[in-house]
Structures are given as structure tokens and as C-alpha cells.
Tab-separated table of C-alpha atoms in Angstrom:
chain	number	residue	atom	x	y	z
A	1027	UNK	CA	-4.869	-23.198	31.731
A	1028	UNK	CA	-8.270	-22.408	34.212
A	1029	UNK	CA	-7.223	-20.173	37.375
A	1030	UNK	CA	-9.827	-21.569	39.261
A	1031	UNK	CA	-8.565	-21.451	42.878
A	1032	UNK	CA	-11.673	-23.738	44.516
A	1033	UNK	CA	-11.139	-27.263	45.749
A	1034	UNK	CA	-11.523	-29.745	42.372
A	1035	UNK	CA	-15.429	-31.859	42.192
A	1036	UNK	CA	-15.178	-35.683	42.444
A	1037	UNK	CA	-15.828	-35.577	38.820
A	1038	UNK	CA	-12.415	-33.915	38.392
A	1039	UNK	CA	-11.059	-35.894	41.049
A	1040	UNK	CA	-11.823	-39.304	38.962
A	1041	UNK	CA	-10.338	-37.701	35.776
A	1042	UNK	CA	-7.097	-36.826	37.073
A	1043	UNK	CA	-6.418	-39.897	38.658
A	1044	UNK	CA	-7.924	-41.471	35.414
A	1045	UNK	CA	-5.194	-39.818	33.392
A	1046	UNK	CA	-2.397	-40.272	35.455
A	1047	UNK	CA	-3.296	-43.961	35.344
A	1048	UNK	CA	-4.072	-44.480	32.138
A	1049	UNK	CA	-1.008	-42.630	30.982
A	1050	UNK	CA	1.422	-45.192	33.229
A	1051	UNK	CA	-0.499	-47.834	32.468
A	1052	UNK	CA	-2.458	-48.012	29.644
A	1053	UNK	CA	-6.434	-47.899	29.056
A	1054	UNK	CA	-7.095	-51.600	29.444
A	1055	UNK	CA	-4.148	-52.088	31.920
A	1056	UNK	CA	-6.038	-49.993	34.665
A	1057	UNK	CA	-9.307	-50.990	35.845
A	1058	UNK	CA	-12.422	-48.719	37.832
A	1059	UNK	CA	-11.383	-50.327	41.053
A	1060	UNK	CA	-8.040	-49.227	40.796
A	1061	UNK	CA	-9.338	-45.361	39.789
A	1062	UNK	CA	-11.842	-45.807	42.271
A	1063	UNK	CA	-9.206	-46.258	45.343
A	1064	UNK	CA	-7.085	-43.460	43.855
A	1065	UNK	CA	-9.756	-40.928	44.487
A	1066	UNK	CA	-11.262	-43.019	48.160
A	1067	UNK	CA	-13.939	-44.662	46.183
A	1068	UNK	CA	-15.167	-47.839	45.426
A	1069	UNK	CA	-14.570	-48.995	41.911
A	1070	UNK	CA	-18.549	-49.592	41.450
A	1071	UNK	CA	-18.817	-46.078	43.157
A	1072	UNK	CA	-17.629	-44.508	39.999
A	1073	UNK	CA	-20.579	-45.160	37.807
A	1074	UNK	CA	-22.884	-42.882	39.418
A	1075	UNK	CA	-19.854	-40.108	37.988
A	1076	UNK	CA	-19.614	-41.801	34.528
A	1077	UNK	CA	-20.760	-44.401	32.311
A	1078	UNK	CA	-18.071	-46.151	32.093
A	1079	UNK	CA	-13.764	-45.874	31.757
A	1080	UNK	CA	-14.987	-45.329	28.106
A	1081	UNK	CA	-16.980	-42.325	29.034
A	1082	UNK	CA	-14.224	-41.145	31.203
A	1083	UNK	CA	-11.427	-41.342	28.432
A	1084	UNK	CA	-13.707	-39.581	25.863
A	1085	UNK	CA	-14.427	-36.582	28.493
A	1086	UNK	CA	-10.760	-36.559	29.217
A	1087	UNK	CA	-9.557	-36.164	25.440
A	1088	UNK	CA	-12.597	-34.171	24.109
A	1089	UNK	CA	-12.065	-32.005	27.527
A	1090	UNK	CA	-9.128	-31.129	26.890
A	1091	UNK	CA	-9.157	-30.395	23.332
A	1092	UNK	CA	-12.073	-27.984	24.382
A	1093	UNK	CA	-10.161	-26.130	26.998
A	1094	UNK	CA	-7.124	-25.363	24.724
A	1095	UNK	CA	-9.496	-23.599	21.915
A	1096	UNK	CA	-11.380	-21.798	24.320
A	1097	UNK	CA	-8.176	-20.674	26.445
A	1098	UNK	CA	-6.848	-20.211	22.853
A	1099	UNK	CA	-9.803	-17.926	22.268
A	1100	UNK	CA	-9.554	-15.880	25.513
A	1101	UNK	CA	-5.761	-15.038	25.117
A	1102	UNK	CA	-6.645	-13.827	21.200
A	1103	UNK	CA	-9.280	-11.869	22.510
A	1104	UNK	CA	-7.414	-10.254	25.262
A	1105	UNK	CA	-4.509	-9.152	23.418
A	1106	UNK	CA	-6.893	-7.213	21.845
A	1107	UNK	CA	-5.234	-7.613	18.108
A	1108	UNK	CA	-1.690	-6.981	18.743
A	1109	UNK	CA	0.206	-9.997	17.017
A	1110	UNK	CA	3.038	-10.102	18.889
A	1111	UNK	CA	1.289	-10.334	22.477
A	1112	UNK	CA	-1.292	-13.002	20.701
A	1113	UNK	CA	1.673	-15.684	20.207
A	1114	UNK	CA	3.347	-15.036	23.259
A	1115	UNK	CA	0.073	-15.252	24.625
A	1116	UNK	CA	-1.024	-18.746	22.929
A	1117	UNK	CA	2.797	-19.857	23.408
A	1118	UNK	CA	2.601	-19.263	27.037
A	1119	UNK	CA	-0.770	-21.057	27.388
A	1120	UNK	CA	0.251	-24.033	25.741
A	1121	UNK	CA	3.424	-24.180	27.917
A	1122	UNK	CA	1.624	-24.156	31.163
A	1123	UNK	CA	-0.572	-27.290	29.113
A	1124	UNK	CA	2.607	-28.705	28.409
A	1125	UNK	CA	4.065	-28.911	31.877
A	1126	UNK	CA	1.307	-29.494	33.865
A	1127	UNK	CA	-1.210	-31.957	32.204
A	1128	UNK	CA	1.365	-33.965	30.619
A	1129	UNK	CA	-0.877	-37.285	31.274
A	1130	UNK	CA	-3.110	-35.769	28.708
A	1131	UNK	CA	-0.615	-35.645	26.064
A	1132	UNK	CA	0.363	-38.916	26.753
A	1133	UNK	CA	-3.403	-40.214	26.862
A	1134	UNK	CA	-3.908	-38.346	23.630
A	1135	UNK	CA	-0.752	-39.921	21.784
A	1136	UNK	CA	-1.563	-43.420	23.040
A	1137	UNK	CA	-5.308	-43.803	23.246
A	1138	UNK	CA	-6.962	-41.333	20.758
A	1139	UNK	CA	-8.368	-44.158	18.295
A	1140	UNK	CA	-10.036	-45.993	21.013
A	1141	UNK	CA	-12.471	-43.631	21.111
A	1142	UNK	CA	-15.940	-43.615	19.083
A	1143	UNK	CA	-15.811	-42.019	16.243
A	1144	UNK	CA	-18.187	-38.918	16.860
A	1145	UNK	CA	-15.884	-38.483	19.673
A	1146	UNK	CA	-12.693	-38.640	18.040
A	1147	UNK	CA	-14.144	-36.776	14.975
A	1148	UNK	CA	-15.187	-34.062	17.638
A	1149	UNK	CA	-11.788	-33.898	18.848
A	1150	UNK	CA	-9.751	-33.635	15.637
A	1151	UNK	CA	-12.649	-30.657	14.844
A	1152	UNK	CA	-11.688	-28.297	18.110
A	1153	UNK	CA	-7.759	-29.377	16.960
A	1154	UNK	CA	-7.979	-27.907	13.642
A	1155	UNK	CA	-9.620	-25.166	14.929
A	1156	UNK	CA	-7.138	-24.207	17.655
A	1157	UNK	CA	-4.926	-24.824	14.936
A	1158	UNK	CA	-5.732	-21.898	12.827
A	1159	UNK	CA	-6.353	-19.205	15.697
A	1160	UNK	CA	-2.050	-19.909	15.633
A	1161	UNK	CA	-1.864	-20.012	11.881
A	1162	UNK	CA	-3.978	-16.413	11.792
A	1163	UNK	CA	-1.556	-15.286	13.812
A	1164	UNK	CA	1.993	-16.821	12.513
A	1165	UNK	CA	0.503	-15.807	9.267
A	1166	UNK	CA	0.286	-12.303	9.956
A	1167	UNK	CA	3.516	-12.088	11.699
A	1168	UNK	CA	5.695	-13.475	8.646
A	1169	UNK	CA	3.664	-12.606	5.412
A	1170	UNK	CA	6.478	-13.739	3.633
A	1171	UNK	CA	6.356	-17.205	4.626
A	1172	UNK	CA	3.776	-19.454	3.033
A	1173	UNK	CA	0.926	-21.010	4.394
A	1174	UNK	CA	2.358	-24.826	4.124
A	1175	UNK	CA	5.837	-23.301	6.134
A	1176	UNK	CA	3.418	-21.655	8.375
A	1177	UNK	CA	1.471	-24.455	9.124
A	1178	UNK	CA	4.287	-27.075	9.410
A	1179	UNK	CA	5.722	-24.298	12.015
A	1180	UNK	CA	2.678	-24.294	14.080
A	1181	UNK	CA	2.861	-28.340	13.968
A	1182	UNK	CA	6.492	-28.126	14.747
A	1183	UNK	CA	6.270	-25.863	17.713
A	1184	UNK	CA	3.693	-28.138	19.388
A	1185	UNK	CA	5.424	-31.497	18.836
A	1186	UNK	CA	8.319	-29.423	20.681
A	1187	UNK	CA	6.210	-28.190	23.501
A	1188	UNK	CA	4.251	-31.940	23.941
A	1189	UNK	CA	7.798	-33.482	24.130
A	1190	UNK	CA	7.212	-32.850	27.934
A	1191	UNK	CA	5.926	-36.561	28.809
A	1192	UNK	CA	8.764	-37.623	27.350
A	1193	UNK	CA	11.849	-35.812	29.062
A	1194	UNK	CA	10.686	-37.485	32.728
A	1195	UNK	CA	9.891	-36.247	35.818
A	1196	UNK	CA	12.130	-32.803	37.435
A	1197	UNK	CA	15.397	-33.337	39.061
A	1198	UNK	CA	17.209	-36.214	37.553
A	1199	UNK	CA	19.230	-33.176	35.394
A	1200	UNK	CA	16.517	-31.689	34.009
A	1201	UNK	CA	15.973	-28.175	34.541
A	1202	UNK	CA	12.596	-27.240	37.018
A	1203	UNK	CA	9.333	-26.745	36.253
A	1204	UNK	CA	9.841	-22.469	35.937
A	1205	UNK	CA	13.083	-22.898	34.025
A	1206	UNK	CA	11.793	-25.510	31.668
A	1207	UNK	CA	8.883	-22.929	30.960
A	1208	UNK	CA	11.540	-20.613	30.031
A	1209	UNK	CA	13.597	-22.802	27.898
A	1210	UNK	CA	10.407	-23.514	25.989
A	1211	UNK	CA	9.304	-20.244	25.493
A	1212	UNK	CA	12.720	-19.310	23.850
A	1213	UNK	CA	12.314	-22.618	21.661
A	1214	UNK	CA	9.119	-21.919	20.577
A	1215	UNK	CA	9.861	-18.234	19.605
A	1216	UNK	CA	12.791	-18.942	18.002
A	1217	UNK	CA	10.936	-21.897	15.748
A	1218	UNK	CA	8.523	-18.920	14.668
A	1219	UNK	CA	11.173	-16.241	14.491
A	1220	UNK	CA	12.870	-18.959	11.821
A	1221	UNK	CA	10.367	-18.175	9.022
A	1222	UNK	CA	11.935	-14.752	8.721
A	1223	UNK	CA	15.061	-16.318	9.263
């Protein structure tokens, strides 16, 4: 979702290789040696970074909740009020979060509750709200729809677009990384275009 174009910190380092492991693997089935190694660290080397893989898991999930509302909030913004551009917008956003930080999805799915619970409380809080910047717009799109079918389209449209960790990696029959962002745009419009259906 960022366009930064400069090299990644260590930080970011440790928490991409923290995802992609934990999302193989498990939380408690990787250890900070093993993250460690993955980014040419030692495992004790990590703690000057973060507290702990604790620390690191919360500032993964949190993270990324955080990113999508404010990317969710910068594509509103700049479509400066036109409904139509908004979703396609937010739908396009969410793709690229789809496809290319799938190990967050899967972290998300598998490891939410192991977080505190000011954490996970925080995260379920930037959710709901990215949630409604999607329902504003849905909403004013179909007026005829009710809120409940608006909201269960919303909800349906991203368990469609957070399939990704599940369809495996590219090749192997599935289509490539632009032509899956394709096929999911159409999916996802057509969900939404169903409500005037």
C-alpha cells in the first residue's frame, strides 16, 4: 500500500521475515534465533529492535490494521467525493494488500487472540473503522440496499479478497500476480454491483 521506494530499516527487515515465519510456521513454532538468521542477525541481536516475538507480533497486526485505515483514508480523500472512483479506489488498495502481504492475513487469521488485549482491542477499533469508510461509500452507491446487506457486502468482498493465502503460491495453474489483481477487481465489483442486482 506505501510507495516508498528507499531500502526497508532492520526494523522492517525483522517484521517481514517475522511474518513470513510465523505464517509457515506458527507463533510458538518459530523462535528469535531463527528470525534473527533470516534477517543476518543473531537471535539475541533482535532485542535491541523489540521486546520480544510478542512485541513483534503485536506491531505486525496493529501495523497493519493502521496502514489499511490510513491508506483507506488517503484514497477517500483523493477521489475527492466521487463514489465511484472511492471504491475502485479502496478496492484496488486492498487488492495490492491482498497479493502482496498475504503473511499478514494469515498471521491475522491464526494468531490475533494471542495478543494482549489493549492490543487486540486496538486492532478490532482501526477494523471497524476502515470498515465504515467502505460502508459510507457502498451505502451511497446503492441507497436501496440496507445497511445489514451493505455491511455483509463489505464483509463478503474482503473474505473474497483475503482468500489470497489460501489459493498458493503463482504458477502451479493459478493465474499471475497482475492477472489475479484483475480477476479480483471484477469479483469485488461485481459483489457490490449485486445489491442493485
Amino acid at each position: 500500500m506505501t510507495t516508498r521506494t528507499d531500502a526497508p530499516t532492520r526494523r522492517e527487515q525483522i517484521l517481514k521475515e517475522a511474518a513470513r515465519l510465523f505464517a509457515e510456521r506458527g507463533f510458538h513454532g518459530v523462535g528469535v534465533d531463527e528470525i534473527g538468521a533470516a534477517v543476518g542477525i543473531s537471535g539475541p541481536g533482535l532485542y535491541r529492535h523489540f521486546a520480544g516475538k510478542d512485541a513483534m507480533l503485536a506491531e505486525l497486526l496493529v501495523g497493519i490494521s493502521g496502514r489499511l485505515l490510513d491508506g483507506g483514508r488517503r484514497r477517500v480523500a483523493e477521489a475527492d467525493g466521487v463514489p465511484e472512483q472511492v471504491l475502485s479506489s479502496l478496492i484496488d488498495g486492498h487488492i495490492d494488500f491482498a497479493l502482496d502481504d498475504r503473511p499478514l492475513i494469515t498471521l491475522h487469521d491464526r494468531e490475533l487472540d494471542r495478543l494482549r488485549d489493549s492490543d487486540r482491542k486496538l486492532v478490532r477499533q482501526l477494523q471497524r473503522q476502515y470498515v465504515e469508510l467502505w460502508v459510507d461509500v457502498v451505502r451511497t452507491l446503492h441507497p436501496d440496499a440496507t445497511e445489514g446487506q451493505v455491511r455483509a457486502a463489505v464483509h463478503a468482498v474482503f473474505g473474497l479478497l483475503n482468500s489470497t493465502p489460501h489459493l498458493g503460491s503463482y504458477g502451479n495453474g493459478l493465474p499471475g500476480r497482475a492477472a489475479m489483481e484483475v480477476l479480483l477487481r471484477k469479483l469485488a465489483h461485481g459483489a457490490f454491483a449485486s445489491l442493485s442486482a
